[in-house]
Coordinates of C-alpha atoms and ligand atoms in Angstrom, one line a residue:
X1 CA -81.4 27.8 -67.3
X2 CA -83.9 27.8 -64.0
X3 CA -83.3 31.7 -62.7
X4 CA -86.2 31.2 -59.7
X5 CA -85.0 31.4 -56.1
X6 CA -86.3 28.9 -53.6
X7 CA -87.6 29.9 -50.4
X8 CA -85.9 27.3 -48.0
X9 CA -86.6 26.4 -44.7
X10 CA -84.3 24.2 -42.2
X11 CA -85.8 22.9 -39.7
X12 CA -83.1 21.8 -37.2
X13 CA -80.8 24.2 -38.5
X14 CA -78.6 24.6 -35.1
X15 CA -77.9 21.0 -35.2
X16 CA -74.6 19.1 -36.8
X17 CA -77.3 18.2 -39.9
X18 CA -78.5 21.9 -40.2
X19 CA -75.7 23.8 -39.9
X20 CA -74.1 21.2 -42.6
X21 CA -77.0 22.3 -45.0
X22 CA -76.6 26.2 -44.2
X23 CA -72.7 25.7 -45.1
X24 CA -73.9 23.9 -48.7
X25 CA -76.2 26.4 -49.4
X26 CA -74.0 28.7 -49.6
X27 CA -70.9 26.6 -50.8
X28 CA -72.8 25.7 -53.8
X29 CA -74.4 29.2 -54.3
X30 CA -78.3 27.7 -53.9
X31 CA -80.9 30.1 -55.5
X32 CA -81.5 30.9 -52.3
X33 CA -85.0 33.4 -51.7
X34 CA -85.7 33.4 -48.3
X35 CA -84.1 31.0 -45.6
X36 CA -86.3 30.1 -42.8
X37 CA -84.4 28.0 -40.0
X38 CA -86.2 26.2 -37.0
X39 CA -85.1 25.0 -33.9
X40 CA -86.1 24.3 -30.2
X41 CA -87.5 27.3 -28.2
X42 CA -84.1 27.6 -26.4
X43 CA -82.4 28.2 -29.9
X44 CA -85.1 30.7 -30.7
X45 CA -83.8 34.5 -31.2
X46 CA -80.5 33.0 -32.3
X47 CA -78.6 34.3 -35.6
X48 CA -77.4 32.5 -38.4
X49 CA -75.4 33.5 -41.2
X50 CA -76.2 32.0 -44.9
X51 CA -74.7 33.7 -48.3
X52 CA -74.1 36.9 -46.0
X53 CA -77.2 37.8 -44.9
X54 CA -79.1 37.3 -41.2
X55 CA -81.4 35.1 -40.3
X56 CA -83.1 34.7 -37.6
X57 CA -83.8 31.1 -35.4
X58 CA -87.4 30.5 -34.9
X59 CA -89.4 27.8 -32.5
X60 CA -91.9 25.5 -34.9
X61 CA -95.7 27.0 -35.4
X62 CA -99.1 26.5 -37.0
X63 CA -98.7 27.5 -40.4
X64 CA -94.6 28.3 -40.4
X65 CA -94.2 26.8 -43.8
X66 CA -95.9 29.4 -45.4
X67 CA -94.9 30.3 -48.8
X68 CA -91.9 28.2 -48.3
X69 CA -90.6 26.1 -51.3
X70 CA -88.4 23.1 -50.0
X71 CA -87.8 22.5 -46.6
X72 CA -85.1 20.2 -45.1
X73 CA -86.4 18.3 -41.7
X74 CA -83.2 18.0 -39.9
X75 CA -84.8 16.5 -36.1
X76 CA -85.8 13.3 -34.9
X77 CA -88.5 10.7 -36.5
X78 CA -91.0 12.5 -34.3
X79 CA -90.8 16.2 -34.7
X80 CA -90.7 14.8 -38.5
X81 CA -93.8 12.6 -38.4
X82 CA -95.8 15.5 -37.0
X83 CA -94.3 18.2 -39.1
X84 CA -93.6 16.7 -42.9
X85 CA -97.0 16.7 -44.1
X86 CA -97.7 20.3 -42.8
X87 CA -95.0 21.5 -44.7
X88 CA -96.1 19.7 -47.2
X89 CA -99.6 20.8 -46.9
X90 CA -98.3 24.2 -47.2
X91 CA -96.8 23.4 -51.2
X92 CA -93.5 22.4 -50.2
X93 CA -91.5 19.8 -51.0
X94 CA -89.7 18.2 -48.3
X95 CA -86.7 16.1 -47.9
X96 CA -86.5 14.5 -44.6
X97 CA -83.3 12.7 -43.1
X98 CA -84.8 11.2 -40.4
X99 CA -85.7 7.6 -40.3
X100 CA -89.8 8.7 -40.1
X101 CA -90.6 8.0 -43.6
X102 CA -87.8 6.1 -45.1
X103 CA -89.6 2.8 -45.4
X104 CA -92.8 4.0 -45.8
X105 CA -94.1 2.4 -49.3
X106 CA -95.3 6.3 -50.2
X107 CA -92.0 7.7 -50.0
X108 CA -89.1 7.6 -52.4
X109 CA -85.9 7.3 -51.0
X110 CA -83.3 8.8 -52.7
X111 CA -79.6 8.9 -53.7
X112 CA -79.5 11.2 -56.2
X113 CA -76.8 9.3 -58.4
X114 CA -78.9 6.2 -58.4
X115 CA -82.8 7.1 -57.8
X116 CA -83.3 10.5 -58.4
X117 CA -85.4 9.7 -61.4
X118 CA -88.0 7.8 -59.5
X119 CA -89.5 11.1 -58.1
X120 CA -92.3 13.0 -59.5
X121 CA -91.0 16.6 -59.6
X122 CA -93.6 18.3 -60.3
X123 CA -95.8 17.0 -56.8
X124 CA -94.7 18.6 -53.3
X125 CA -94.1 15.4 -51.8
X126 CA -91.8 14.0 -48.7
X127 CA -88.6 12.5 -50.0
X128 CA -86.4 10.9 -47.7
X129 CA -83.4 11.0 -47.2
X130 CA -81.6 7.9 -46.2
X131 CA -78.8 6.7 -43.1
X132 CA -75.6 8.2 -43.5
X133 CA -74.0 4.7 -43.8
X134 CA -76.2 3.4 -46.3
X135 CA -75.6 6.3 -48.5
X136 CA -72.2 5.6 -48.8
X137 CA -72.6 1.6 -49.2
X138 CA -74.9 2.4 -51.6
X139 CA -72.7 4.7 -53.6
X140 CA -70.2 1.8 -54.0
X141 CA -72.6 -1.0 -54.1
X142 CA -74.3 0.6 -57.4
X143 CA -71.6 0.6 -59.9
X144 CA -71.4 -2.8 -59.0
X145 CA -74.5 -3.5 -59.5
X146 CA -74.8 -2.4 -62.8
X147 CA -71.7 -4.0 -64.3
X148 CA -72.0 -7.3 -62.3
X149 CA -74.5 -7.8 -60.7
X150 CA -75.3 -8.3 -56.7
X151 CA -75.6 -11.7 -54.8
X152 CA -74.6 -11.1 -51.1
X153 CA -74.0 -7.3 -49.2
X154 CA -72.0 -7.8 -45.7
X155 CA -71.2 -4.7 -44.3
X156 CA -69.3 -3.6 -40.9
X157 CA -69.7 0.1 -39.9
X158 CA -67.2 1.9 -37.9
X159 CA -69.7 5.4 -37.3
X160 CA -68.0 8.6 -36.3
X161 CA -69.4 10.3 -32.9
X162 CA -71.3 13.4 -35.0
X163 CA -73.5 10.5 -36.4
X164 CA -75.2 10.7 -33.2
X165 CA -75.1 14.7 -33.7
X166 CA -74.2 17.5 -31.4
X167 CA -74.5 15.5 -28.3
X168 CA -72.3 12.6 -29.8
X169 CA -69.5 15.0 -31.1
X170 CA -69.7 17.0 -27.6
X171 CA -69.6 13.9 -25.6
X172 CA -65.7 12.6 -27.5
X173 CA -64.7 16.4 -27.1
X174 CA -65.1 16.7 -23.4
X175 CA -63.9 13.3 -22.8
X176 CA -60.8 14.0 -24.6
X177 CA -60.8 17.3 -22.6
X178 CA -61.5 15.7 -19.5
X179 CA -59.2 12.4 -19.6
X180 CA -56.1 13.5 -17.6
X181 CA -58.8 14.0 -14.7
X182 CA -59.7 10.5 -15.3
X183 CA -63.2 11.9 -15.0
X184 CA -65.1 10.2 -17.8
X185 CA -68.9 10.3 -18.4
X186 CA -71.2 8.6 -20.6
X187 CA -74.6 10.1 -21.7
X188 CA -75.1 9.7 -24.9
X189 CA -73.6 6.4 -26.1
X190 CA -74.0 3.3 -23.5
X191 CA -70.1 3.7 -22.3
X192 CA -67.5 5.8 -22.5
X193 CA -66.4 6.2 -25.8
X194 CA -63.2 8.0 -25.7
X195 CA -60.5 5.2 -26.0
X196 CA -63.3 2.7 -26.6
X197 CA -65.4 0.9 -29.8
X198 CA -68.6 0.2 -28.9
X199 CA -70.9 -2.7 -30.8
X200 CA -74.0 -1.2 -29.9
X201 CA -76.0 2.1 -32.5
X202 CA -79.3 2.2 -31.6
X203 CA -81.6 -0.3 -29.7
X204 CA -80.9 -4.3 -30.3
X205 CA -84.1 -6.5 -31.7
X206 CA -85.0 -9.8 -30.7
X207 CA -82.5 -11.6 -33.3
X208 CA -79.8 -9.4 -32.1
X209 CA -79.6 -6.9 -34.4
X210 CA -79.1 -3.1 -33.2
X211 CA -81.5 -0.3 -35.0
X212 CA -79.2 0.8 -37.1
X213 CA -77.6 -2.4 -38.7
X214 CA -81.9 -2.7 -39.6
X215 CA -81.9 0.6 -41.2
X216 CA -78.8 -0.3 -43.6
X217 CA -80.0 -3.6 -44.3
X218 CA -83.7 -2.6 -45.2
X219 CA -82.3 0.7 -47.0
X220 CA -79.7 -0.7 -48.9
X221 CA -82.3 -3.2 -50.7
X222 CA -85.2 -0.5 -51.4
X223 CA -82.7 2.3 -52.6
X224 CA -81.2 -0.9 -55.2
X225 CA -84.3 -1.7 -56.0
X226 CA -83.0 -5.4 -55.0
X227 CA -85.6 -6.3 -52.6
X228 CA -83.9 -10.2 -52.9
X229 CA -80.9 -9.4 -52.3
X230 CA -79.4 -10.7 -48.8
X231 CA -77.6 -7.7 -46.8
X232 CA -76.2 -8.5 -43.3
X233 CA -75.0 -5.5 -41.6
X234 CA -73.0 -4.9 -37.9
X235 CA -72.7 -1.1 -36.5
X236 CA -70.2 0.1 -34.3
X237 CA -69.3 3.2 -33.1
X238 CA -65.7 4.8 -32.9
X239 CA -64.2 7.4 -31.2
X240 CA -63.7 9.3 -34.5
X241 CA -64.9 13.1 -35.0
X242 CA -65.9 12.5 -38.3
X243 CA -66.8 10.4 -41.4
X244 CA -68.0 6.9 -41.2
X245 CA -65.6 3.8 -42.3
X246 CA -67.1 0.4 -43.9
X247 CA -65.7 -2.8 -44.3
X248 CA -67.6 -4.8 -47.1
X249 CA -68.1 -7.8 -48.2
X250 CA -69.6 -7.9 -51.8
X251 CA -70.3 -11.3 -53.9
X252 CA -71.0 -10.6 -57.1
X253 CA -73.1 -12.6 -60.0
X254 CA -70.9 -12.1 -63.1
X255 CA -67.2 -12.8 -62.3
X256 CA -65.1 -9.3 -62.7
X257 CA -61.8 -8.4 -62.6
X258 CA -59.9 -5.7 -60.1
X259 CA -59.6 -3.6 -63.4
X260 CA -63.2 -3.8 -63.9
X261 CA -64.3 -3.0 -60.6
X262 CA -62.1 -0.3 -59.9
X263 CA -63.1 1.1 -63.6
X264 CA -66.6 0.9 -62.9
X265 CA -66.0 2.2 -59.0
X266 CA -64.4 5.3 -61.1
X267 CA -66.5 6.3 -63.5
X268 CA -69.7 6.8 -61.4
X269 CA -70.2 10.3 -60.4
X270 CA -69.3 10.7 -56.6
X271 CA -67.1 7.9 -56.3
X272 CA -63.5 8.0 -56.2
X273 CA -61.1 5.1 -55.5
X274 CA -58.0 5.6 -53.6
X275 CA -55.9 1.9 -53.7
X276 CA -52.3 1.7 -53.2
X277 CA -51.9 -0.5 -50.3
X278 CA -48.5 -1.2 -50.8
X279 CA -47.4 2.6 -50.3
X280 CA -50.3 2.8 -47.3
X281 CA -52.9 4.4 -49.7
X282 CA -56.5 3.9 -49.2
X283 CA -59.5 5.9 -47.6
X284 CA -59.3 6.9 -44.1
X285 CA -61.7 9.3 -42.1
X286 CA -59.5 12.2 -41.5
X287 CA -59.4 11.7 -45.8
X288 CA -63.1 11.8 -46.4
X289 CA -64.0 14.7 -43.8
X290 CA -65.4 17.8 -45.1
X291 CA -65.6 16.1 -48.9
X292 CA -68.1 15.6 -51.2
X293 CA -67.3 12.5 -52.3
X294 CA -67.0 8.9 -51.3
X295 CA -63.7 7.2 -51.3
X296 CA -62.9 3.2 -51.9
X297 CA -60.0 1.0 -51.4
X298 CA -58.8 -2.1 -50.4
X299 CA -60.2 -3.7 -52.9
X300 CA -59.3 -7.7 -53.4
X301 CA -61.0 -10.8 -53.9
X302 CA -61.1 -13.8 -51.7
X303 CA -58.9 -16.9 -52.4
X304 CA -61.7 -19.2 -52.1
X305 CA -64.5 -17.8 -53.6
X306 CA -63.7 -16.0 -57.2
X307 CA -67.2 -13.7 -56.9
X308 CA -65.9 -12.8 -53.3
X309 CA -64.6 -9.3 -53.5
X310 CA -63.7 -7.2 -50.5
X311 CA -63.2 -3.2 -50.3
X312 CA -63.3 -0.1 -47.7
X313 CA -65.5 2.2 -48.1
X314 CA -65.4 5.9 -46.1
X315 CA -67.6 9.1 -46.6
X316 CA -68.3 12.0 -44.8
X317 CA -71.4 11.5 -42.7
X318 CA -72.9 14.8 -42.8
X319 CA -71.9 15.8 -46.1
X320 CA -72.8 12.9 -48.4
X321 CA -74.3 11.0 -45.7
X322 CA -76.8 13.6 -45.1
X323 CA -76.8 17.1 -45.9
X324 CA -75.1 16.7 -49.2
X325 CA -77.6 14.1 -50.6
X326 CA -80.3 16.4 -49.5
X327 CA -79.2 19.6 -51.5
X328 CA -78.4 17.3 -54.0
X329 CA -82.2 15.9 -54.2
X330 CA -83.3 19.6 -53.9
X331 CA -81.2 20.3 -57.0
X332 CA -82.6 17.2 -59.0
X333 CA -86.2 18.4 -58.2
X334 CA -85.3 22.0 -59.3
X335 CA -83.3 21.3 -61.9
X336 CA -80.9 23.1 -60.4
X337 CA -77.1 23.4 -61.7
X338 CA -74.7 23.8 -58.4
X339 CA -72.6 26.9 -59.0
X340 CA -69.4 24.8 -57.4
Ligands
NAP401 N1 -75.5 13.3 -37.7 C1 -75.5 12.6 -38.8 O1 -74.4 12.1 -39.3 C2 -76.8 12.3 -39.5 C3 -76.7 11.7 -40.8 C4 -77.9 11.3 -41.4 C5 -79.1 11.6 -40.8 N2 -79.1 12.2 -39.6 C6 -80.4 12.5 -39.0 O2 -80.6 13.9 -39.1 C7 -81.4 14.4 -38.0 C8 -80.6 15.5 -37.3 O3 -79.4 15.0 -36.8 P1 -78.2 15.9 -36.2 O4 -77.0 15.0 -36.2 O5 -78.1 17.2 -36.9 O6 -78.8 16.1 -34.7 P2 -78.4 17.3 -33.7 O7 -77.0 17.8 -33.9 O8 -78.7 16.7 -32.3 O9 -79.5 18.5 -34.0 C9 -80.8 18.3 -33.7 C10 -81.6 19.6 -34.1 O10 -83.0 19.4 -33.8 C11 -83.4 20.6 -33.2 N3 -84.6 20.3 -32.4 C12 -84.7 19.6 -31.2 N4 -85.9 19.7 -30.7 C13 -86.6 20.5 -31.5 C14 -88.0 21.0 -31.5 N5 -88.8 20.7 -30.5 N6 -88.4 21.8 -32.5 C15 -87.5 22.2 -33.5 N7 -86.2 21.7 -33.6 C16 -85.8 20.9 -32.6 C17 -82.2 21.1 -32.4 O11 -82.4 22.4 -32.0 P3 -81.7 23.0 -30.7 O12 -80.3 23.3 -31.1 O13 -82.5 24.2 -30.4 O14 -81.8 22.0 -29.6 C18 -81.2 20.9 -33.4 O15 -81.2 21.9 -34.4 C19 -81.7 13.2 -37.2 O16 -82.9 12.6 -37.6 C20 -80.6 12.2 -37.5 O17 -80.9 10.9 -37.3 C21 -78.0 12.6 -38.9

């Protein structure tokens, strides 16, 4: 068994993403060395607690990743872009969950239950880490896959407010504080979002498409390895705290059964299925929030097409949908057993 301890650092660890991966570290008792979290200079000084010991918030510098094994990027595509390869650089491996290097042809990017095996462990190396929504498509998409086969992915998102992190979650909480004043203000997302569902994540293209339906379509078809396969995607945001909800469309090329799809929905590792409509059964947000896994239900075929199937799929965006996958890819490259 691997005895080592990693030195880690987490670079956004104040935010929704960081704090999620200081939690798992310790939650799934990480070999942990040294933990080095980064933030913005106004976070700098701060203290943050991880498997009971101190440690101390510090602003980005030349040569910070020093010594450091693994290092989670937990910022935007820019602060990534410019400090990935340094870490990098330094002999760490890095797993990334912004959008900087998803796409990026040198890059795996990784769900551990379906990919893990395409990454060279013994290389430092960037790995990213995909969108919280396609992470949990994906993870009900691949069973599919393998037992049937994949023609045609349509997907509807309905995104909690913490997938826009701490400003997105703030923003619902003080509106919800706020709304007997009537005094209701819109930074973050383009309207009010408390009492609202807004069709608009991201900026829109010129065929209509917002940022983020582009991420899940592009994603969905490099993480399958199914660059043909046709993926439509819409993204809307809800005024939900946490955990993302789907609504998919899914034609398959080998005609299945509900039995065989909920059989091969339950037997791959992550998934669980959660389908008794009739006694108002089936995944729901306030469900999914805070667990590991990913939940699927509704599942039924359509009366006029036989390779038609339908289903709902919810996961908890910065567990599974982000920080979760990451440790999990850190694991994988480690060889690491969680201690859960
Ligand atoms: N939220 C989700 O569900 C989710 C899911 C998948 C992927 N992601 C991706 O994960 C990343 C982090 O998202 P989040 O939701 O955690 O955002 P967040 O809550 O807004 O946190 C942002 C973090 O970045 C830090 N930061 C900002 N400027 C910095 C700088 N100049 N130097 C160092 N650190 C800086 C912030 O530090 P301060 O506290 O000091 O400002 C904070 O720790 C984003 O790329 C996001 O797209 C998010």
């Amino acid at each position: 068994m691997n005895q080592k301890n990693y030195n880690v650092g987490i670079v956004g660890a104040t935010g929704l993403v960081g704090q999620t991966f200081i939690k798992l570290l310790e939650e799934r008792h990480f070999p942990l060395g040294e933990l080095r979290p980064f933030a913005s200079e106004s976070s700098a000084g701060k203290t943050l607690i991880c498997q009971n010991k101190k440690w101390e918030v510090t602003a980005l510098q030349k040569n910070c990743f020093k010594g450091l094994d693994l290092v989670f990027i937990a910022t935007g595509d820019e602060l990534s872009l410019e400090w990935s390869p340094q870490a990098v650089e330094a002999g760490a491996f890095v797993v990334d969950n912004s959008a900087a290097f998803r796409m990026n042809p040198q890059c795996e990017l990784v769900v551990p239950e379906i990919n893990l095996k395409s990454v060279d462990k013994k290389r430092p190396q960037i790995i990213a880490n995909p969108n919280c929504t396609t992470i949990q498509l994906v993870m009900a998409l691949k069973p599919l896959q393998d037992a049937f086969g994949l023609e045609d992915v349509k997907v509807s998102s309905y995104q909690s407010v913490s997938g826009a992190g701490q400003p997105g979650y703030d923003e619902l909480m003080d509106q919800i504080a706020n709304f007997k004043r009537g005094e209701l203000k819109a930074k973050t997302f383009p309207h009010t979002i408390l009492n609202n569902v807004i069709p608009q994540i991201g900026s829109f293209n010129a065929e209509g498409f917002s940022s983020e339906e582009v991420k899940v379509m592009k994603e969905t078809r490099k993480i399958l390895s199914q660059p043909d396969l046709s993926v439509s995607a819409f993204a809307v945001r809800v005024p939900v705290p946490v955990s993302h909800s789907e609504a998919v469309w899914v034609t398959l090329r080998e005609d299945a059964n509900r039995e065989s799809i909920v059989k091969a929905l339950q037997d791959f590792p992550g998934v669980q299925v959660v389908d008794e409509p009739q006694k108002s059964q089936y995944p729901l947000a306030q469900m999914a929030t805070g667990k590991d896994d990913v939940f699927v239900g509704r599942i039924h075929r359509d009366p006029e097409n036989t390779k038609l199937w339908m289903m709902w799929v919810v996961g908890d965006n910065l567990k599974k949908g982000a920080a979760l996958n990451g440790i999990q890819i850190a694991e994988g490259i480690f060889d690491i057993q969680p201690a859960l």
